[in-house]
Coordinates of C-alpha atoms in Angstrom, one line a residue:
Chain A
M1 CA 71.0 27.3 -43.6
N2 CA 71.0 23.6 -44.1
R3 CA 73.9 21.9 -42.1
M4 CA 74.3 18.0 -42.8
P5 CA 72.4 16.5 -39.7
R6 CA 75.8 15.4 -36.7
L7 CA 75.2 11.3 -37.1
H8 CA 74.4 12.0 -33.1
E9 CA 70.9 13.7 -34.9
L10 CA 69.7 10.7 -36.2
T11 CA 66.3 9.5 -35.1
A12 CA 66.0 5.8 -34.6
K13 CA 64.3 5.3 -37.9
E14 CA 67.5 6.8 -40.0
V15 CA 70.0 5.3 -37.5
T16 CA 68.2 1.4 -38.4
E17 CA 67.5 2.5 -42.2
S18 CA 70.8 3.4 -42.7
I19 CA 72.9 0.0 -40.3
R20 CA 70.2 -1.6 -43.1
S21 CA 71.4 -0.4 -46.1
G22 CA 74.8 -0.4 -45.0
E23 CA 75.6 3.6 -45.6
L24 CA 76.8 3.6 -41.5
T25 CA 78.2 1.1 -39.7
A26 CA 76.5 0.3 -35.7
R27 CA 80.1 0.8 -34.3
E28 CA 80.3 4.5 -36.9
Y29 CA 77.6 5.6 -34.8
I30 CA 78.1 4.6 -31.5
S31 CA 81.4 5.6 -31.8
A32 CA 79.4 9.5 -32.6
I33 CA 77.4 8.9 -29.5
I34 CA 80.2 8.1 -27.0
E35 CA 81.9 11.7 -28.3
R36 CA 78.9 13.2 -27.6
I37 CA 78.6 12.1 -24.3
R38 CA 82.3 13.0 -23.8
E39 CA 81.5 16.2 -25.4
V40 CA 78.4 17.2 -23.2
E41 CA 77.5 14.9 -20.2
D42 CA 80.1 16.7 -18.2
R43 CA 78.3 20.3 -18.3
I44 CA 74.2 17.7 -18.2
D45 CA 74.6 14.8 -16.0
S46 CA 72.0 12.2 -17.8
F47 CA 73.9 9.3 -16.5
V48 CA 74.8 7.8 -13.2
T49 CA 76.7 4.3 -15.8
V50 CA 77.9 4.7 -19.5
M51 CA 78.3 1.7 -20.8
E52 CA 81.4 2.6 -23.2
D53 CA 83.0 -0.5 -24.0
E54 CA 79.7 -2.6 -23.6
A55 CA 77.8 -1.0 -26.0
L56 CA 81.5 -0.9 -29.0
K57 CA 81.9 -4.3 -28.5
R58 CA 77.5 -4.6 -29.3
A59 CA 78.0 -2.5 -32.5
G60 CA 80.6 -4.8 -34.1
D61 CA 78.1 -7.5 -33.0
I62 CA 75.8 -5.8 -35.2
D63 CA 77.9 -4.9 -37.9
Y64 CA 79.0 -8.7 -38.4
K65 CA 75.2 -10.0 -38.7
V66 CA 75.1 -7.0 -41.2
R67 CA 77.9 -8.8 -42.9
K68 CA 76.7 -12.5 -43.4
G69 CA 73.0 -11.6 -44.4
D70 CA 71.3 -12.0 -40.4
R71 CA 68.1 -10.9 -40.1
L72 CA 68.7 -7.6 -38.6
G73 CA 66.4 -6.6 -35.0
R74 CA 64.1 -3.3 -35.4
L75 CA 65.9 -1.2 -33.0
C76 CA 69.4 -2.2 -34.5
G77 CA 72.0 -0.2 -33.7
V78 CA 69.7 2.3 -32.0
A79 CA 71.5 3.7 -28.6
V80 CA 69.5 2.8 -25.8
A81 CA 69.5 5.7 -23.0
V82 CA 67.5 3.3 -19.4
K83 CA 66.0 4.4 -16.5
D84 CA 68.3 3.2 -13.8
N85 CA 65.6 1.2 -11.7
I86 CA 64.9 -0.7 -14.5
C87 CA 67.9 -4.2 -14.0
T88 CA 69.7 -4.7 -16.0
K89 CA 71.9 -8.0 -15.6
G90 CA 75.7 -7.7 -14.6
I91 CA 75.8 -3.4 -15.2
R92 CA 74.6 -2.0 -11.9
T93 CA 71.4 -0.8 -11.2
T94 CA 71.3 2.1 -8.6
C95 CA 67.3 4.2 -8.9
S96 CA 70.2 6.9 -7.7
S97 CA 70.3 5.7 -4.1
R98 CA 73.4 5.3 -2.0
M99 CA 70.9 2.3 -1.0
L100 CA 72.1 0.7 -4.4
E101 CA 74.6 1.8 -5.3
N102 CA 77.0 -1.1 -6.0
F103 CA 73.9 -3.1 -6.8
I104 CA 74.6 -5.9 -9.4
P105 CA 71.6 -7.6 -11.0
P106 CA 71.7 -11.0 -11.8
Y107 CA 68.8 -10.5 -14.1
N108 CA 67.7 -8.0 -16.9
A109 CA 63.8 -7.1 -16.6
T110 CA 61.9 -8.5 -19.3
V111 CA 61.6 -4.9 -21.2
V112 CA 65.8 -5.4 -22.0
E113 CA 65.8 -8.8 -22.8
K114 CA 63.7 -7.0 -25.7
L115 CA 65.9 -4.2 -26.7
L116 CA 68.3 -6.2 -26.7
S117 CA 66.7 -9.4 -28.6
E118 CA 65.9 -6.3 -31.6
D119 CA 69.5 -5.4 -31.5
A120 CA 69.4 -2.6 -28.9
I121 CA 72.5 -0.8 -28.5
I122 CA 72.3 0.2 -24.4
I123 CA 74.5 2.5 -24.0
G124 CA 73.8 4.1 -20.8
K125 CA 71.8 4.0 -16.8
T126 CA 70.2 7.1 -16.6
N127 CA 69.9 9.5 -13.3
M128 CA 67.1 10.1 -11.6
D129 CA 65.0 11.0 -8.9
E130 CA 66.2 8.7 -5.6
F131 CA 63.7 5.7 -6.2
A132 CA 61.9 7.8 -8.5
M133 CA 60.9 10.0 -5.5
G134 CA 61.0 13.7 -6.5
S135 CA 60.1 16.0 -10.1
T136 CA 63.2 17.3 -10.5
T137 CA 66.0 14.6 -10.3
E138 CA 67.6 16.3 -7.6
T139 CA 66.9 13.7 -5.2
S140 CA 69.4 11.8 -6.9
Y141 CA 72.4 10.8 -4.0
F142 CA 74.8 11.3 -7.8
G143 CA 73.9 15.1 -7.9
P144 CA 70.6 16.7 -10.4
T145 CA 70.7 16.5 -14.0
K146 CA 70.4 19.6 -15.9
N147 CA 68.6 21.5 -18.8
P148 CA 70.5 20.6 -22.1
W149 CA 67.9 23.5 -22.6
D150 CA 69.1 25.5 -20.0
L151 CA 71.7 24.4 -17.8
T152 CA 70.8 26.4 -14.4
R153 CA 67.1 24.7 -14.3
V154 CA 65.9 21.1 -14.2
P155 CA 65.5 18.6 -16.7
G156 CA 62.0 17.4 -14.7
G157 CA 62.1 14.6 -13.5
S158 CA 61.6 10.8 -12.0
S159 CA 63.4 10.3 -16.0
G160 CA 65.3 13.6 -15.6
G161 CA 68.4 11.6 -16.8
S162 CA 66.5 9.6 -19.6
A163 CA 65.3 13.0 -20.8
A164 CA 67.9 14.9 -21.4
S165 CA 70.4 12.0 -22.5
V166 CA 68.1 11.9 -25.5
S167 CA 67.2 16.0 -26.0
S168 CA 70.6 16.6 -26.0
G169 CA 71.7 14.2 -28.4
E170 CA 73.1 11.5 -26.0
A171 CA 71.1 8.5 -26.8
T172 CA 68.9 8.1 -30.1
V173 CA 65.9 7.3 -27.4
A174 CA 65.0 6.4 -24.0
L175 CA 63.5 4.4 -21.8
G176 CA 61.7 5.9 -17.8
S177 CA 59.1 5.1 -15.7
D178 CA 56.4 6.8 -14.7
T179 CA 54.4 6.2 -11.4
G180 CA 53.0 10.1 -11.3
G181 CA 54.4 11.6 -13.7
S182 CA 57.8 11.0 -13.8
I183 CA 58.3 10.4 -17.9
R184 CA 56.3 13.2 -19.2
C185 CA 57.3 15.6 -16.8
P186 CA 61.1 15.4 -18.0
A187 CA 59.3 15.2 -22.2
S188 CA 57.4 18.3 -21.4
Y189 CA 60.4 20.0 -20.1
C190 CA 63.1 18.8 -22.4
S191 CA 60.7 19.4 -25.6
I192 CA 61.1 15.7 -26.6
V193 CA 57.9 12.6 -26.5
G194 CA 57.3 10.7 -23.4
L195 CA 54.3 8.2 -23.3
K196 CA 53.1 6.2 -20.4
P197 CA 51.1 3.2 -21.3
T198 CA 48.0 2.0 -20.3
Y199 CA 48.7 0.4 -17.2
G200 CA 49.6 -3.9 -17.6
L201 CA 49.9 -3.0 -21.4
V202 CA 54.4 -3.0 -20.6
S203 CA 55.7 -5.8 -18.2
R204 CA 57.4 -4.6 -15.0
Y205 CA 59.4 -7.1 -14.5
G206 CA 62.5 -5.9 -13.2
L207 CA 61.5 -2.6 -12.2
I208 CA 62.6 -1.9 -9.1
A209 CA 59.2 -1.3 -7.3
Y210 CA 58.0 2.3 -5.7
A211 CA 54.5 2.2 -6.4
N212 CA 53.5 -0.9 -8.2
S213 CA 50.1 -0.2 -9.0
L214 CA 50.7 3.4 -10.4
E215 CA 53.6 2.6 -12.1
Q216 CA 54.0 1.5 -15.6
I217 CA 57.5 1.9 -18.5
G218 CA 57.7 3.8 -21.5
P219 CA 59.4 5.1 -24.2
M220 CA 61.3 8.6 -24.6
A221 CA 62.4 10.0 -27.8
R222 CA 62.8 12.8 -29.9
N223 CA 60.0 12.0 -32.0
T224 CA 56.7 10.3 -32.5
Y225 CA 57.6 7.7 -34.7
D226 CA 60.6 6.7 -32.2
C227 CA 58.6 6.9 -29.4
A228 CA 55.9 4.4 -31.2
L229 CA 58.7 2.3 -32.4
L230 CA 59.9 1.8 -28.4
L231 CA 56.9 0.8 -27.9
S232 CA 56.4 -2.0 -30.2
V233 CA 59.1 -3.4 -29.3
I234 CA 58.2 -2.7 -25.3
G235 CA 54.5 -3.7 -25.0
G236 CA 52.5 -6.8 -25.0
Y237 CA 51.5 -10.1 -22.0
D238 CA 54.9 -11.4 -19.5
P239 CA 54.0 -14.1 -17.5
K240 CA 56.3 -13.0 -15.4
D241 CA 54.6 -9.7 -14.6
S242 CA 51.5 -11.3 -13.2
T243 CA 49.5 -7.2 -13.1
S244 CA 50.5 -6.9 -17.0
A245 CA 47.2 -7.5 -19.6
K246 CA 46.8 -10.1 -21.9
V247 CA 47.4 -8.1 -24.5
E248 CA 49.0 -8.8 -27.6
P249 CA 52.3 -6.8 -29.2
K250 CA 51.4 -3.9 -31.5
D251 CA 53.0 -2.2 -34.2
Y252 CA 52.2 1.1 -33.4
T253 CA 54.4 2.2 -36.0
S254 CA 52.0 1.4 -39.4
S255 CA 48.8 3.2 -37.3
L256 CA 50.2 6.8 -37.4
N257 CA 49.9 8.4 -40.7
G258 CA 46.0 7.7 -40.4
P259 CA 43.1 10.5 -40.5
I260 CA 42.2 12.4 -37.7
D261 CA 39.0 14.1 -38.8
G262 CA 36.8 14.1 -36.6
L263 CA 38.8 13.0 -33.6
R264 CA 36.9 14.8 -31.1
I265 CA 39.1 16.1 -27.8
G266 CA 38.1 17.1 -24.3
V267 CA 40.4 20.0 -22.7
P268 CA 39.2 19.4 -18.8
E269 CA 38.5 22.5 -17.4
E270 CA 40.5 21.7 -14.6
F271 CA 44.0 21.7 -16.4
F272 CA 44.3 25.2 -16.6
G273 CA 43.3 26.0 -13.1
E274 CA 44.7 29.4 -11.1
G275 CA 48.3 27.0 -9.9
T276 CA 49.1 26.6 -14.5
D277 CA 51.5 29.7 -15.0
E278 CA 49.0 32.0 -18.4
R279 CA 51.8 31.1 -20.4
V280 CA 51.9 27.6 -20.7
A281 CA 48.0 27.9 -20.8
R282 CA 48.7 30.0 -24.5
E283 CA 51.0 27.9 -25.5
V284 CA 49.1 24.6 -24.4
W285 CA 45.2 26.5 -26.0
R286 CA 47.4 27.1 -28.8
A287 CA 48.5 24.0 -30.2
I288 CA 45.3 22.4 -29.1
H289 CA 43.8 25.3 -32.0
K290 CA 46.0 23.7 -34.4
L291 CA 45.0 19.9 -33.9
E292 CA 41.8 21.4 -34.7
D293 CA 42.7 23.2 -38.0
L294 CA 43.6 19.4 -38.9
G295 CA 40.5 18.4 -38.3
A296 CA 40.1 17.6 -34.6
V297 CA 36.9 19.4 -33.3
C298 CA 37.8 20.2 -29.4
E299 CA 35.1 21.3 -26.7
E300 CA 36.2 21.5 -23.0
V301 CA 34.5 19.3 -20.3
S302 CA 34.9 19.1 -16.9
L303 CA 36.2 15.6 -14.7
P304 CA 35.2 17.5 -11.0
S305 CA 37.2 14.8 -9.0
L306 CA 40.2 15.7 -10.7
E307 CA 40.0 18.0 -7.2
F308 CA 41.0 15.2 -4.6
A309 CA 43.1 13.5 -7.3
L310 CA 47.0 15.6 -6.2
A311 CA 46.0 14.2 -2.9
A312 CA 44.9 10.4 -3.6
Y313 CA 47.7 9.7 -5.2
Y314 CA 50.6 11.0 -2.8
I315 CA 48.3 8.9 -0.2
I316 CA 48.2 6.1 -1.9
A317 CA 52.0 6.5 -4.0
M318 CA 53.3 6.7 -0.7
S319 CA 51.6 3.9 1.1
E320 CA 53.0 1.7 -1.5
A321 CA 56.1 2.7 -1.0
S322 CA 56.4 2.1 2.9
S323 CA 55.3 -0.8 1.9
N324 CA 58.0 -1.5 -1.1
L325 CA 60.6 -0.1 -0.1
A326 CA 60.3 -2.1 3.1
R327 CA 62.7 -4.9 1.2
F328 CA 65.2 -2.8 1.6
D329 CA 66.9 -4.3 5.0
G330 CA 71.1 -4.4 3.8
V331 CA 70.9 -8.0 4.6
R332 CA 70.3 -9.5 0.9
Y333 CA 71.5 -6.5 -1.0
G334 CA 72.3 -2.7 -0.1
Y335 CA 73.8 -0.7 1.8
R336 CA 75.4 -2.3 5.7
V337 CA 76.3 -0.4 8.4
E338 CA 79.7 -1.1 9.8
D339 CA 78.4 -4.2 12.3
D340 CA 79.1 -2.5 16.2
G341 CA 77.5 -5.8 17.5
S342 CA 74.1 -3.9 18.0
D343 CA 70.4 -5.9 17.0
W344 CA 68.7 -6.2 14.1
S345 CA 66.1 -4.2 14.4
T346 CA 69.2 -1.0 15.2
V347 CA 71.3 -2.3 12.2
Y348 CA 68.3 -2.2 9.8
S349 CA 67.2 1.3 10.8
K350 CA 70.5 2.8 10.6
N351 CA 71.3 0.8 6.9
R352 CA 67.9 2.8 5.9
R353 CA 68.8 6.1 7.6
F354 CA 72.1 6.0 6.0
G355 CA 71.0 4.2 2.6
F356 CA 68.3 6.3 2.0
G357 CA 68.2 10.7 1.3
P358 CA 65.3 12.8 3.4
E359 CA 62.9 12.4 0.6
V360 CA 62.7 8.4 0.3
R361 CA 62.0 8.8 4.1
R362 CA 59.5 11.3 4.1
R363 CA 57.7 8.8 1.6
I364 CA 58.4 6.1 3.6
I365 CA 57.3 7.6 7.3
L366 CA 54.1 8.9 5.6
G367 CA 52.8 6.0 3.7
T368 CA 53.6 4.5 7.5
Y369 CA 51.7 6.6 9.0
A370 CA 48.6 6.7 6.3
L371 CA 48.4 2.7 6.7
S372 CA 48.6 3.2 10.3
A373 CA 46.0 1.9 12.8
G374 CA 43.6 4.6 13.0
Y375 CA 44.5 6.4 9.9
Y376 CA 43.7 3.6 7.7
D377 CA 40.3 4.5 7.1
Q378 CA 41.0 8.6 6.8
Y379 CA 43.6 8.5 4.7
Y380 CA 44.6 5.2 1.7
L381 CA 41.0 3.8 1.9
K382 CA 39.2 7.2 1.6
A383 CA 42.2 7.7 -1.2
L384 CA 41.1 4.5 -2.9
R385 CA 37.8 5.3 -2.7
I386 CA 38.4 9.0 -4.8
R387 CA 40.6 7.0 -7.3
T388 CA 37.0 5.5 -7.8
L389 CA 35.5 8.6 -8.9
I390 CA 38.4 9.7 -11.1
R391 CA 38.4 6.5 -13.1
R392 CA 34.5 6.6 -12.8
D393 CA 35.1 11.0 -14.5
F394 CA 37.3 9.6 -17.0
E395 CA 35.2 6.7 -17.8
K396 CA 32.0 9.5 -18.4
S397 CA 34.2 11.9 -20.6
L398 CA 35.9 8.9 -22.0
R399 CA 32.7 8.3 -23.8
E400 CA 32.3 11.3 -25.2
F401 CA 35.3 12.2 -26.0
D402 CA 38.4 10.8 -27.6
I403 CA 41.5 11.8 -26.0
L404 CA 41.7 14.7 -23.5
A405 CA 44.1 17.2 -24.0
G406 CA 46.2 20.2 -21.6
P407 CA 49.3 20.8 -20.7
T408 CA 51.9 17.9 -19.1
M409 CA 53.6 20.6 -16.2
P410 CA 51.6 23.4 -14.9
I411 CA 54.6 25.9 -14.9
P412 CA 57.4 26.2 -17.6
P413 CA 60.8 24.6 -16.2
F414 CA 62.1 26.6 -12.9
K415 CA 65.5 26.5 -11.4
L416 CA 67.3 23.9 -9.8
G417 CA 67.3 24.6 -5.6
E418 CA 64.4 26.7 -6.4
K419 CA 61.9 23.7 -4.4
I420 CA 63.7 21.0 -3.3
H421 CA 63.3 22.5 0.4
D422 CA 59.4 22.5 0.5
P423 CA 58.3 19.3 -0.4
L424 CA 54.1 20.6 -0.6
E425 CA 55.3 22.6 -3.4
L426 CA 57.0 20.2 -5.1
Y427 CA 54.0 17.9 -4.9
M428 CA 52.1 20.2 -6.8
C429 CA 54.6 20.1 -10.3
D430 CA 52.8 16.8 -10.6
I431 CA 48.7 18.0 -9.7
L432 CA 48.6 17.2 -13.9
T433 CA 50.3 13.9 -14.3
V434 CA 49.0 12.0 -11.7
P435 CA 45.6 11.5 -12.6
A436 CA 45.9 8.8 -15.6
N437 CA 48.0 7.4 -12.6
L438 CA 45.1 6.8 -10.4
A439 CA 42.7 5.6 -13.9
G440 CA 45.3 3.4 -15.6
Y441 CA 44.6 5.2 -18.5
P442 CA 47.8 6.2 -21.4
A443 CA 49.0 9.8 -21.4
I444 CA 51.6 11.0 -24.0
S445 CA 53.5 14.2 -23.7
I446 CA 55.0 15.8 -26.6
P447 CA 56.7 19.2 -27.7
C448 CA 54.7 21.9 -28.9
G449 CA 56.1 25.5 -28.6
F450 CA 58.4 28.0 -25.4
I451 CA 58.2 30.2 -23.3
D452 CA 61.7 32.3 -23.5
G453 CA 63.4 29.4 -25.1
L454 CA 62.4 27.1 -22.4
P455 CA 60.0 24.0 -23.3
V456 CA 55.8 23.4 -23.2
G457 CA 54.6 20.2 -23.8
L458 CA 50.9 19.3 -24.6
Q459 CA 49.4 15.9 -23.2
L460 CA 46.9 13.6 -24.5
I461 CA 44.9 11.4 -22.0
G462 CA 43.2 8.5 -23.1
G463 CA 40.9 5.6 -23.1
P464 CA 42.8 2.5 -21.6
F465 CA 44.4 1.0 -24.6
T466 CA 44.6 4.1 -26.9
E467 CA 47.6 4.6 -27.3
D468 CA 48.0 3.7 -31.0
L469 CA 45.5 6.9 -31.3
L470 CA 47.1 9.0 -28.7
L471 CA 50.5 8.7 -30.9
R472 CA 48.5 9.4 -34.3
A473 CA 47.1 12.7 -33.4
A474 CA 50.3 13.4 -31.4
Y475 CA 52.3 11.8 -35.1
T476 CA 50.1 14.7 -37.2
F477 CA 50.3 17.6 -34.8
E478 CA 54.2 17.3 -34.7
G479 CA 53.8 16.9 -38.9
A480 CA 51.9 20.2 -39.0
K481 CA 54.1 22.0 -35.9
G482 CA 57.9 21.0 -37.0
L483 CA 58.7 21.7 -33.6
T484 CA 61.4 18.4 -33.2
S485 CA 64.1 20.0 -35.3
I486 CA 65.0 22.4 -32.7
R487 CA 67.3 21.0 -30.5
P488 CA 68.8 22.8 -27.4
P489 CA 71.8 25.2 -27.1
I490 CA 74.3 22.6 -25.9
Chain B
M1 CA 32.6 10.2 -35.4
I2 CA 30.1 11.8 -33.8
E3 CA 30.3 15.3 -32.2
A4 CA 28.9 15.3 -29.0
R5 CA 28.7 17.6 -26.1
L6 CA 28.4 17.7 -22.4
P7 CA 26.0 19.9 -21.0
G8 CA 27.4 22.6 -19.9
T9 CA 30.3 22.8 -22.1
R10 CA 30.7 25.7 -25.0
N11 CA 31.8 24.2 -28.9
L12 CA 35.4 25.9 -29.2
H13 CA 34.5 26.0 -32.9
N14 CA 33.2 30.2 -32.2
N15 CA 36.4 32.3 -32.9
H16 CA 35.2 34.8 -30.4
L17 CA 35.7 32.1 -27.6
R18 CA 38.8 31.4 -28.2
Q19 CA 39.9 34.0 -27.0
D20 CA 37.5 34.6 -24.4
I21 CA 39.0 31.2 -22.6
I22 CA 43.0 32.3 -23.7
N23 CA 42.1 35.4 -21.6
R24 CA 40.9 32.8 -18.9
S25 CA 43.5 30.6 -18.5
G26 CA 45.9 31.8 -15.6
K27 CA 42.7 33.5 -14.1
S28 CA 40.9 31.9 -10.5
H29 CA 37.0 33.1 -10.4
A30 CA 35.6 30.0 -12.9
Y31 CA 37.5 27.4 -11.8
P32 CA 38.1 25.5 -8.0
N33 CA 41.2 26.4 -6.1
W34 CA 43.2 22.8 -5.8
C35 CA 46.7 23.9 -6.9
A36 CA 50.0 25.4 -5.1
R37 CA 48.8 29.0 -4.4
T38 CA 45.4 27.9 -2.4
V39 CA 47.5 25.5 0.5
Q40 CA 49.5 27.6 2.0
V41 CA 49.5 26.4 5.0
K42 CA 48.4 28.8 7.6
D43 CA 51.2 28.6 10.7
E44 CA 49.1 29.6 13.1
K45 CA 46.6 26.3 12.9
V46 CA 49.7 23.8 12.4
M47 CA 51.2 25.4 15.8
G48 CA 47.7 24.9 17.2
K49 CA 46.5 21.4 17.1
P50 CA 49.0 20.0 14.6
Y51 CA 48.0 17.0 12.7
I52 CA 50.8 14.9 13.5
S53 CA 53.1 14.9 17.0
R54 CA 57.0 15.3 17.1
R55 CA 56.7 11.9 19.2
E56 CA 54.2 11.0 16.9
V57 CA 56.9 11.2 14.7
E58 CA 59.7 9.5 16.2
H59 CA 56.9 6.5 16.8
I60 CA 55.9 6.1 13.2
A61 CA 59.3 6.2 11.9
W62 CA 60.4 3.5 15.0
L63 CA 57.9 1.4 13.2
A64 CA 58.7 1.7 9.7
H65 CA 63.6 1.6 10.9
I66 CA 64.2 4.3 9.8
E67 CA 66.5 6.5 12.4
L68 CA 66.0 10.1 12.7
T69 CA 68.3 12.4 13.8
E70 CA 66.7 15.2 16.3
E71 CA 67.1 18.3 13.3
E72 CA 64.7 15.5 11.5
K73 CA 62.9 14.6 14.4
E74 CA 61.7 18.5 14.6
L75 CA 62.2 19.6 10.4
F76 CA 59.9 16.0 10.0
T77 CA 57.1 16.6 11.7
K78 CA 57.5 20.8 10.4
Q79 CA 57.3 18.9 6.4
L80 CA 54.7 16.1 8.0
N81 CA 51.9 18.9 9.0
E82 CA 51.8 21.0 6.3
I83 CA 51.7 17.7 3.7
L84 CA 49.2 17.0 5.7
E85 CA 47.1 19.6 6.5
Y86 CA 46.9 19.3 2.2
F87 CA 45.9 15.4 1.9
R88 CA 42.3 17.0 4.2
K89 CA 41.5 17.5 1.2
I90 CA 40.5 14.9 0.7
D91 CA 37.7 14.7 3.3
E92 CA 35.9 18.0 0.5
A93 CA 34.9 13.8 -1.2
E94 CA 31.8 13.0 -1.2
T95 CA 32.2 9.4 -1.0
E96 CA 29.5 7.1 0.8
G97 CA 29.0 4.3 -1.2
V98 CA 31.5 4.3 -3.6
P99 CA 33.9 1.0 -3.5
P100 CA 37.2 1.8 -3.1
T101 CA 40.2 0.6 -6.3
Y102 CA 43.1 -1.4 -5.2
H103 CA 44.2 -2.0 -8.6
V104 CA 43.0 -0.6 -12.2
L105 CA 43.2 -3.9 -13.6
D106 CA 40.7 -6.0 -12.1
L107 CA 42.7 -9.7 -10.7
V108 CA 42.4 -11.7 -8.3
N109 CA 45.6 -14.9 -8.1
V110 CA 46.9 -14.8 -10.7
Y111 CA 48.2 -18.4 -10.6
R112 CA 50.9 -20.4 -12.8
E113 CA 50.8 -24.3 -13.0
D114 CA 53.7 -25.3 -10.4
E115 CA 56.0 -27.0 -12.5
V116 CA 60.2 -26.0 -11.1
E117 CA 61.6 -23.9 -13.2
E118 CA 64.9 -22.7 -13.5
S119 CA 66.3 -20.5 -10.2
L120 CA 68.7 -18.0 -9.3
P121 CA 72.3 -20.0 -9.3
K122 CA 73.2 -19.8 -5.4
G123 CA 76.2 -18.2 -6.3
D124 CA 74.9 -15.3 -7.8
A125 CA 71.8 -14.8 -5.5
L126 CA 74.7 -14.1 -2.6
K127 CA 77.2 -11.8 -5.1
N128 CA 75.0 -8.4 -3.6
A129 CA 75.2 -9.3 0.1
P130 CA 77.1 -6.7 2.1
K131 CA 78.4 -9.8 4.7
K132 CA 78.1 -13.6 4.1
E133 CA 79.2 -16.5 5.6
R134 CA 79.6 -19.7 4.2
G135 CA 76.9 -19.6 1.6
F136 CA 75.1 -18.2 3.9
F137 CA 73.8 -14.1 3.9
K138 CA 75.1 -12.9 7.3
A139 CA 71.8 -11.7 8.9
P140 CA 72.7 -9.1 12.1
K141 CA 72.2 -10.2 15.5
I142 CA 68.3 -11.2 16.1
I143 CA 68.0 -12.6 20.1

């Protein structure tokens, strides 16, 4: 039964170690990744852009560094898939939107600079819900990504391409972004590890904004160690992002092995409400009991304000989106209709009609409504007050507990096309992930089991800048459960 | 670490309670109604007293500079009413005297030294413009 892992299945840790020791060349590895992409990509559609030539060239550069005996970066030779809302210099960055179909950024996002400075190899730009607005990757202008565990089902979203590429071995690790669950949801649905950092830990410079007070770029990987490694590279203060926190970069891999004896875990009862599938609840409780067996102390807790989290989240996110996306006018960049001599206002409205898909337009219109005179207090301001209540509930419970645990998603991955025509039903899928974004707290999703072959994710939420604790709990759980070696049947 | 217990929480170390919790999960009686199945929109209500009328949708779309087709006006009005009905859930929250959180970091103004730094070359800045002329962006007719 013990077969040798194929090259594309290596972890980031194994890749960097093998390249350092000379057992493997970056070129061999990247060639194997490209081979894997050719093998499965037409069935999964993880990528908007595959960067074959660039990746092979960079691999050659890294091999040259190895031969010269130069210092090698922490991600040397690792194939990183980057979500297509993160700017890559000279490589088109589309947000999976017709609006930016031909947009080629003249600069790199800070996280991309950091990847490159550690000798990572960007293998491609991944598919996503248009402007990160969705939980299934179905709102992409380029068509949906499929779940590697069942090609008829959604991979989750909005970072669905990043999750699917990592899950199926088309990339070693990936970057996603998480505004209301967009890293954790697809991580859960594709059975990988995905972490939304504390707001401000990772620079957002070069991330195309959707809802700027909520979103964070974060790491996605097949195991916790790789996730910690990638976070160590991308974290830390950036003067180019005025909302980045003044924290020093940290090596999260060094604290993974600590004990979790006596770790106090709170289990919010609201996470097991009516909308949570019983089978999901059962798998997640099993995982929580596993953590107890490993030394954690678990108790139920209540965060009553979570009842209002989903509505407050969508009001805030849409309001911010309506303002952020006003910049897309089709003048400096973006989709522009043929000029028929119409006035500015008409052209602007047409550019946005044809450039944006229906979900993006719906959210801009709702956000505009929530911010308009007469409704501002009723919707936007009220939602911001609820955000304070949610923060207070988190603060209170995290004085009693070190971390909170529950499901990432209330239901298992569903069929493509099943919910896309009912926006409200789709929004409901985010009910367990949005609270962490409203509070600005870190949260991780880790594989915890399967229902009829479909992945279930365990979500752990911690206080501000406790990523090391979340990762340690995840690492300990992963070691005991041994799920990461199970890969999708593709 | 000290084991703390909140009022009203139960200790999960008790094995028979564990089973109880597993059985209860997914059933509604003990938990607040806040999930998908409880917010089915009652059509009569929306029909009777819409939160947003078709004319309002047209007006807001105009404010947001998004052209809508006739079918979209119809569909969006229906969908927006369903979504707004759910949003009104927030009315139930007691928020008197609670300050708003605009941002989770307590940022006021973030300044940097006013020093000239390298900026984007003109050619690069214009590269993505759909229309340009003599080193300028070409905008549609404004007046």
